[in-house]
mmCIF file of C-alpha atoms in Angstrom:
data_model
loop_
_atom_site.group_PDB
_atom_site.id
_atom_site.type_symbol
_atom_site.label_atom_id
_atom_site.label_comp_id
_atom_site.label_asym_id
_atom_site.label_seq_id
_atom_site.Cartn_x
_atom_site.Cartn_y
_atom_site.Cartn_z
ATOM 1 C CA MET A 1 75.647 131.958 -19.023
ATOM 2 C CA SER A 2 78.569 129.514 -18.950
ATOM 3 C CA ALA A 3 79.293 127.266 -15.968
ATOM 4 C CA THR A 4 82.329 129.348 -15.095
ATOM 5 C CA GLU A 5 80.486 132.655 -15.034
ATOM 6 C CA ILE A 6 79.358 134.055 -11.677
ATOM 7 C CA PRO A 7 76.598 136.658 -11.491
ATOM 8 C CA VAL A 8 77.819 140.112 -10.490
ATOM 9 C CA ALA A 9 75.218 140.232 -7.716
ATOM 10 C CA ASP A 10 76.651 137.049 -6.160
ATOM 11 C CA ILE A 11 80.187 138.448 -6.288
ATOM 12 C CA HIS A 12 79.010 141.652 -4.610
ATOM 13 C CA SER A 13 77.141 139.700 -1.944
ATOM 14 C CA ASP A 14 80.169 137.516 -1.204
ATOM 15 C CA THR A 15 82.405 140.596 -0.945
ATOM 16 C CA GLU A 16 79.958 142.265 1.427
ATOM 17 C CA GLU A 17 79.890 139.187 3.681
ATOM 18 C CA ARG A 18 83.681 138.998 3.819
ATOM 19 C CA THR A 19 83.846 142.705 4.672
ATOM 20 C CA LYS A 20 81.246 142.271 7.414
ATOM 21 C CA ASP A 21 83.345 139.447 8.844
ATOM 22 C CA LYS A 22 86.386 141.763 8.865
ATOM 23 C CA VAL A 23 84.417 144.418 10.757
ATOM 24 C CA LEU A 24 83.124 141.804 13.218
ATOM 25 C CA ALA A 25 86.665 140.515 13.814
ATOM 26 C CA ALA A 26 87.913 144.091 14.347
ATOM 27 C CA VAL A 27 85.177 144.761 16.914
ATOM 28 C CA LEU A 28 86.210 141.567 18.701
ATOM 29 C CA GLU A 29 89.884 142.520 18.735
ATOM 30 C CA HIS A 30 89.605 146.223 19.551
ATOM 31 C CA GLY A 31 86.239 146.639 21.246
ATOM 32 C CA PRO A 32 84.925 148.743 22.821
ATOM 33 C CA VAL A 33 85.742 150.692 19.671
ATOM 34 C CA SER A 34 84.256 153.678 17.849
ATOM 35 C CA ALA A 35 83.099 153.680 14.242
ATOM 36 C CA ALA A 36 85.792 156.241 13.407
ATOM 37 C CA GLU A 37 88.560 154.039 14.829
ATOM 38 C CA LEU A 38 87.252 151.002 12.960
ATOM 39 C CA GLY A 39 87.245 152.952 9.723
ATOM 40 C CA TYR A 40 90.814 154.075 10.316
ATOM 41 C CA ARG A 41 92.043 150.582 11.179
ATOM 42 C CA LEU A 42 90.314 148.909 8.232
ATOM 43 C CA GLY A 43 90.763 151.677 5.684
ATOM 44 C CA PHE A 44 87.011 152.143 5.176
ATOM 45 C CA THR A 45 85.132 155.374 4.611
ATOM 46 C CA PRO A 46 82.848 156.473 7.477
ATOM 47 C CA ALA A 47 79.788 155.653 5.370
ATOM 48 C CA ALA A 48 81.071 152.156 4.564
ATOM 49 C CA VAL A 49 81.970 151.227 8.125
ATOM 50 C CA ARG A 50 78.659 152.498 9.465
ATOM 51 C CA ARG A 51 76.779 150.479 6.842
ATOM 52 C CA HIS A 52 78.475 147.290 8.012
ATOM 53 C CA LEU A 53 78.034 148.187 11.686
ATOM 54 C CA ASP A 54 74.328 148.741 11.089
ATOM 55 C CA ALA A 55 74.083 145.354 9.353
ATOM 56 C CA LEU A 56 75.893 143.594 12.202
ATOM 57 C CA SER A 57 73.654 145.364 14.718
ATOM 58 C CA ARG A 58 70.539 144.202 12.840
ATOM 59 C CA ASP A 59 71.911 140.663 12.918
ATOM 60 C CA GLY A 60 72.372 140.965 16.666
ATOM 61 C CA LEU A 61 76.114 140.286 16.468
ATOM 62 C CA ILE A 62 77.294 143.584 17.954
ATOM 63 C CA GLN A 63 75.850 146.129 20.361
ATOM 64 C CA VAL A 64 76.518 149.686 21.465
ATOM 65 C CA LYS A 65 78.012 150.520 24.850
ATOM 66 C CA LEU A 66 77.804 154.104 26.140
ATOM 67 C CA ILE A 67 81.132 154.820 27.811
ATOM 68 C CA SER A 68 81.789 157.980 29.762
ATOM 69 C CA ASN A 69 85.179 159.641 29.578
ATOM 70 C CA PRO A 70 86.322 160.941 32.992
ATOM 71 C CA ASN A 71 88.487 163.533 31.216
ATOM 72 C CA SER A 72 85.612 165.041 29.258
ATOM 73 C CA GLY A 73 83.537 166.339 32.146
ATOM 74 C CA ALA A 74 79.771 166.000 31.975
ATOM 75 C CA GLY A 75 79.555 165.536 28.220
ATOM 76 C CA ARG A 76 77.523 162.922 26.410
ATOM 77 C CA PRO A 77 78.916 159.356 26.783
ATOM 78 C CA ALA A 78 80.723 158.048 23.722
ATOM 79 C CA ARG A 79 79.238 155.277 21.587
ATOM 80 C CA ARG A 80 81.480 152.224 21.389
ATOM 81 C CA TYR A 81 80.846 148.890 19.684
ATOM 82 C CA VAL A 82 81.359 145.483 21.303
ATOM 83 C CA LEU A 83 80.353 141.948 20.435
ATOM 84 C CA SER A 84 76.965 140.826 21.691
ATOM 85 C CA GLN A 85 76.459 137.446 23.295
ATOM 86 C CA ARG A 86 75.199 136.181 19.953
ATOM 87 C CA GLY A 87 78.346 137.511 18.293
ATOM 88 C CA GLN A 88 80.495 135.689 20.837
ATOM 89 C CA THR A 89 78.549 132.514 20.131
ATOM 90 C CA LYS A 90 79.006 132.910 16.366
ATOM 91 C CA LEU A 91 82.779 132.908 16.813
ATOM 92 C CA GLY A 92 83.118 129.496 18.313
ATOM 93 C CA ASN A 93 80.806 127.658 20.677
ATOM 94 C CA ASP A 94 80.337 124.455 18.668
ATOM 95 C CA TYR A 95 78.985 121.503 20.638
ATOM 96 C CA LEU A 96 78.396 123.786 23.614
ATOM 97 C CA HIS A 97 74.975 122.295 24.315
ATOM 98 C CA ILE A 98 76.546 118.821 24.521
ATOM 99 C CA ALA A 99 79.187 120.027 26.988
ATOM 100 C CA LYS A 100 76.578 121.752 29.161
ATOM 101 C CA ALA A 101 74.432 118.618 29.265
ATOM 102 C CA ALA A 102 77.435 116.456 30.127
ATOM 103 C CA LEU A 103 78.556 118.725 32.977
ATOM 104 C CA ALA A 104 75.020 118.970 34.315
ATOM 105 C CA GLN A 105 74.857 115.176 34.389
ATOM 106 C CA LEU A 106 78.281 115.026 36.079
ATOM 107 C CA LYS A 107 77.078 117.478 38.748
ATOM 108 C CA ARG A 108 73.920 115.462 39.398
ATOM 109 C CA THR A 109 75.676 112.121 39.674
ATOM 110 C CA ALA A 110 79.011 113.060 41.299
ATOM 111 C CA GLY A 111 78.265 116.385 42.983
ATOM 112 C CA PRO A 112 79.495 119.958 42.378
ATOM 113 C CA ASP A 113 83.052 119.078 43.446
ATOM 114 C CA ALA A 114 83.342 116.912 40.352
ATOM 115 C CA VAL A 115 82.707 119.911 38.086
ATOM 116 C CA GLU A 116 85.329 121.924 39.969
ATOM 117 C CA GLN A 117 87.830 119.095 39.558
ATOM 118 C CA PHE A 118 87.040 118.871 35.839
ATOM 119 C CA ALA A 119 87.665 122.611 35.444
ATOM 120 C CA ARG A 120 90.882 122.373 37.449
ATOM 121 C CA THR A 121 92.143 119.578 35.193
ATOM 122 C CA ARG A 122 91.267 121.540 32.066
ATOM 123 C CA PHE A 123 93.181 124.621 33.168
ATOM 124 C CA ALA A 124 96.127 122.584 34.433
ATOM 125 C CA ASP A 125 96.921 121.917 30.779
ATOM 126 C CA MET A 126 96.772 125.645 30.031
ATOM 127 C CA GLU A 127 99.093 126.374 32.949
ATOM 128 C CA ALA A 128 101.618 123.779 31.785
ATOM 129 C CA ARG A 129 101.650 125.176 28.234
ATOM 130 C CA TYR A 130 101.851 128.811 29.297
ATOM 131 C CA ARG A 131 104.445 128.384 32.064
ATOM 132 C CA PRO A 132 107.579 128.366 29.827
ATOM 133 C CA LEU A 133 106.298 131.365 27.834
ATOM 134 C CA VAL A 134 105.518 133.444 30.918
ATOM 135 C CA ASP A 135 108.701 132.490 32.782
ATOM 136 C CA SER A 136 110.880 133.334 29.781
ATOM 137 C CA ALA A 137 109.525 136.915 29.806
ATOM 138 C CA GLY A 138 111.719 137.727 32.810
ATOM 139 C CA PRO A 139 111.045 138.722 36.429
ATOM 140 C CA LEU A 140 109.038 141.897 35.852
ATOM 141 C CA PRO A 141 105.312 141.236 36.392
ATOM 142 C CA GLU A 142 104.198 143.507 33.533
ATOM 143 C CA ASP A 143 106.410 141.541 31.125
ATOM 144 C CA LYS A 144 104.906 138.312 32.403
ATOM 145 C CA ALA A 145 101.395 139.752 31.920
ATOM 146 C CA THR A 146 102.217 140.710 28.327
ATOM 147 C CA ALA A 147 103.521 137.205 27.612
ATOM 148 C CA LEU A 148 100.344 135.754 29.133
ATOM 149 C CA ALA A 149 98.186 138.008 26.937
ATOM 150 C CA GLU A 150 100.079 136.835 23.848
ATOM 151 C CA ALA A 151 99.595 133.191 24.824
ATOM 152 C CA LEU A 152 95.875 133.786 25.354
ATOM 153 C CA THR A 153 95.612 135.460 21.943
ATOM 154 C CA ALA A 154 97.259 132.450 20.296
ATOM 155 C CA ASP A 155 94.524 130.290 21.887
ATOM 156 C CA GLY A 156 91.729 132.525 20.583
ATOM 157 C CA PHE A 157 91.017 134.560 23.733
ATOM 158 C CA VAL A 158 92.174 137.886 22.186
ATOM 159 C CA GLY A 159 94.341 138.991 25.104
ATOM 160 C CA SER A 160 95.614 142.522 25.706
ATOM 161 C CA THR A 161 97.217 144.465 28.557
ATOM 162 C CA THR A 162 96.831 148.020 29.811
ATOM 163 C CA VAL A 163 98.960 149.680 32.500
ATOM 164 C CA VAL A 164 96.922 151.634 35.068
ATOM 165 C CA GLY A 165 97.992 153.770 37.996
ATOM 166 C CA ARG A 166 100.960 155.512 36.367
ATOM 167 C CA ASP A 167 99.787 158.817 37.900
ATOM 168 C CA ALA A 168 99.077 157.341 41.327
ATOM 169 C CA PRO A 169 100.926 159.069 44.184
ATOM 170 C CA GLN A 170 102.383 155.741 45.325
ATOM 171 C CA ALA A 171 104.346 153.500 42.968
ATOM 172 C CA ALA A 172 102.863 150.481 44.711
ATOM 173 C CA MET A 173 99.500 151.339 43.091
ATOM 174 C CA LEU A 174 100.840 150.506 39.616
ATOM 175 C CA ALA A 175 98.863 147.674 38.042
ATOM 176 C CA VAL A 176 98.160 145.924 34.764
ATOM 177 C CA GLN A 177 94.703 145.047 33.526
ATOM 178 C CA LEU A 178 94.641 141.886 31.437
ATOM 179 C CA CYS A 179 91.671 141.784 29.070
ATOM 180 C CA GLN A 180 90.261 138.892 27.067
ATOM 181 C CA GLY A 181 87.966 139.933 24.236
ATOM 182 C CA HIS A 182 86.662 136.459 23.455
ATOM 183 C CA CYS A 183 85.832 133.340 25.445
ATOM 184 C CA PRO A 184 85.115 130.120 23.526
ATOM 185 C CA ILE A 185 83.326 128.684 26.579
ATOM 186 C CA GLN A 186 81.444 131.808 27.617
ATOM 187 C CA GLU A 187 78.005 130.206 27.916
ATOM 188 C CA LEU A 188 79.472 127.165 29.632
ATOM 189 C CA ALA A 189 81.234 129.359 32.195
ATOM 190 C CA ALA A 190 78.024 131.335 32.766
ATOM 191 C CA GLU A 191 76.368 128.149 33.999
ATOM 192 C CA PHE A 192 79.466 126.726 35.700
ATOM 193 C CA PRO A 193 81.538 129.567 37.269
ATOM 194 C CA ASP A 194 84.212 127.048 38.297
ATOM 195 C CA PHE A 195 85.810 127.602 34.894
ATOM 196 C CA CYS A 196 86.333 131.317 35.552
ATOM 197 C CA ASP A 197 87.543 130.612 39.081
ATOM 198 C CA GLN A 198 90.113 128.067 37.953
ATOM 199 C CA GLU A 199 91.346 130.295 35.138
ATOM 200 C CA THR A 200 91.852 133.137 37.626
ATOM 201 C CA GLU A 201 93.860 130.866 39.919
ATOM 202 C CA VAL A 202 96.053 129.812 36.985
ATOM 203 C CA PHE A 203 96.747 133.469 36.152
ATOM 204 C CA SER A 204 97.733 134.125 39.758
ATOM 205 C CA ARG A 205 100.157 131.199 39.852
ATOM 206 C CA LEU A 206 101.690 132.049 36.476
ATOM 207 C CA LEU A 207 102.244 135.697 37.403
ATOM 208 C CA GLY A 208 103.292 135.085 40.995
ATOM 209 C CA VAL A 209 100.889 137.681 42.446
ATOM 210 C CA ASP A 210 97.347 137.704 43.790
ATOM 211 C CA VAL A 211 95.052 138.837 40.977
ATOM 212 C CA ARG A 212 91.440 139.981 41.045
ATOM 213 C CA ARG A 213 88.752 139.458 38.433
ATOM 214 C CA LEU A 214 86.931 142.717 37.680
ATOM 215 C CA SER A 215 84.526 141.357 35.077
ATOM 216 C CA THR A 216 83.883 138.326 32.891
ATOM 217 C CA LEU A 217 82.086 137.749 29.634
ATOM 218 C CA ALA A 218 80.245 134.909 31.335
ATOM 219 C CA GLY A 219 79.019 137.345 33.990
ATOM 220 C CA GLY A 220 77.722 139.871 31.464
ATOM 221 C CA GLY A 221 80.805 142.041 30.892
ATOM 222 C CA HIS A 222 81.891 142.875 27.360
ATOM 223 C CA VAL A 223 85.434 141.675 28.124
ATOM 224 C CA CYS A 224 87.027 139.530 30.813
ATOM 225 C CA THR A 225 89.250 141.834 32.877
ATOM 226 C CA THR A 226 91.811 140.723 35.450
ATOM 227 C CA HIS A 227 93.486 143.266 37.735
ATOM 228 C CA ILE A 228 97.167 142.468 38.304
ATOM 229 C CA PRO A 229 99.002 144.513 40.968
ATOM 230 C CA VAL A 230 102.604 144.941 39.834
ATOM 231 C CA GLY A 231 103.926 147.917 41.820
ATOM 232 C CA ARG A 232 105.243 146.110 44.900
ATOM 233 C CA THR A 233 106.643 143.165 42.950
ATOM 234 C CA ARG A 234 108.286 145.453 40.412
ATOM 235 C CA LYS A 235 109.913 147.480 43.212
ATOM 236 C CA ALA A 236 111.313 144.318 44.770
ATOM 237 C CA VAL A 237 112.687 143.123 41.416
ATOM 238 C CA VAL A 238 114.336 146.474 40.702
ATOM 239 C CA GLU A 239 115.907 146.613 44.165
ATOM 240 C CA THR A 240 117.260 143.078 43.730
ATOM 241 C CA GLU A 241 118.718 143.917 40.322
ATOM 242 C CA ASN A 242 120.386 147.028 41.689
ATOM 243 C CA VAL A 243 122.346 144.728 43.974
ATOM 244 C CA ALA A 244 122.856 141.692 41.729
ATOM 245 C CA GLY A 245 122.949 143.405 38.322
ATOM 246 C CA PRO A 246 120.207 143.753 35.682
ATOM 247 C CA HIS A 247 118.298 140.753 34.455
ATOM 248 C CA PRO A 248 118.567 140.314 30.664
ATOM 249 C CA ALA A 249 114.820 140.720 30.262
ATOM 250 C CA SER A 250 114.408 143.709 32.573
ATOM 251 C CA ASN A 251 114.957 146.267 29.821
ATOM 252 C CA GLN A 252 112.278 144.882 27.539
ATOM 253 C CA THR A 253 109.592 147.301 26.420
ATOM 254 C CA VAL A 254 106.155 146.324 27.619
ATOM 255 C CA SER A 255 103.688 146.036 24.737
ATOM 256 C CA ILE A 256 100.481 147.784 25.722
ATOM 257 C CA HIS A 257 97.295 147.354 23.658
ATOM 258 C CA GLN A 258 94.717 149.939 24.672
ATOM 259 C CA GLN A 259 91.449 148.415 25.766
ATOM 260 C CA GLY A 260 88.336 150.115 27.122
ATOM 261 C CA ARG A 261 87.137 149.549 30.654
ATOM 262 C CA PRO A 262 84.794 146.598 31.174
ATOM 263 C CA ARG A 263 82.203 148.590 33.092
#
């Protein structure tokens, strides 16, 4: 065999690994997601996608969540795939053990307030970078939430938004759920919740409303989910525009990426 020849088995193995990585990335982006939806999105046959899902499950990179559908009555819960904690770690927690040791030492020597201040400083940079992007989306809170999700995605957090409460009897119940499918500092935040707390405060300031964290990856959820009430703020914006004229951004279509519930 010449130096330029590559065994067919090696080519097949390399192709299989790249395909597994595509499936893993799709589970990260769209999870909780069914095998059928993954096959449709990736153009794989049902047999092919299940083979790769089985391999990723054996490797401990994904896991199955049983999710009930309130519209389906008392039927069997649907099987949906999400990243496992090991899968989250595989996608970017380099030097995490060093960071955890450093923060633990900081807490011992300077007290817990020092860790909180460190987290606040870290997220102050995020707030400064995101502020122009969120503000340029216009006054409507759902547009701001969409811009925030896009900024988070660009930073590797895989952000998405879902409108909830459209059928609520009161318009004030309208809300947006902001989901983050990946957290590069998940294990760090699990040990030091100040990071989640400071991130939540940044979201609240950027969006101009009080938000509530429903779940976090660090706390054991399969996505980080932030509840953003938009009904009252949206009503106030619309009433103001009816008097002063429409804002240029008020007619934008909100981009909604469907995401399963975190619990």
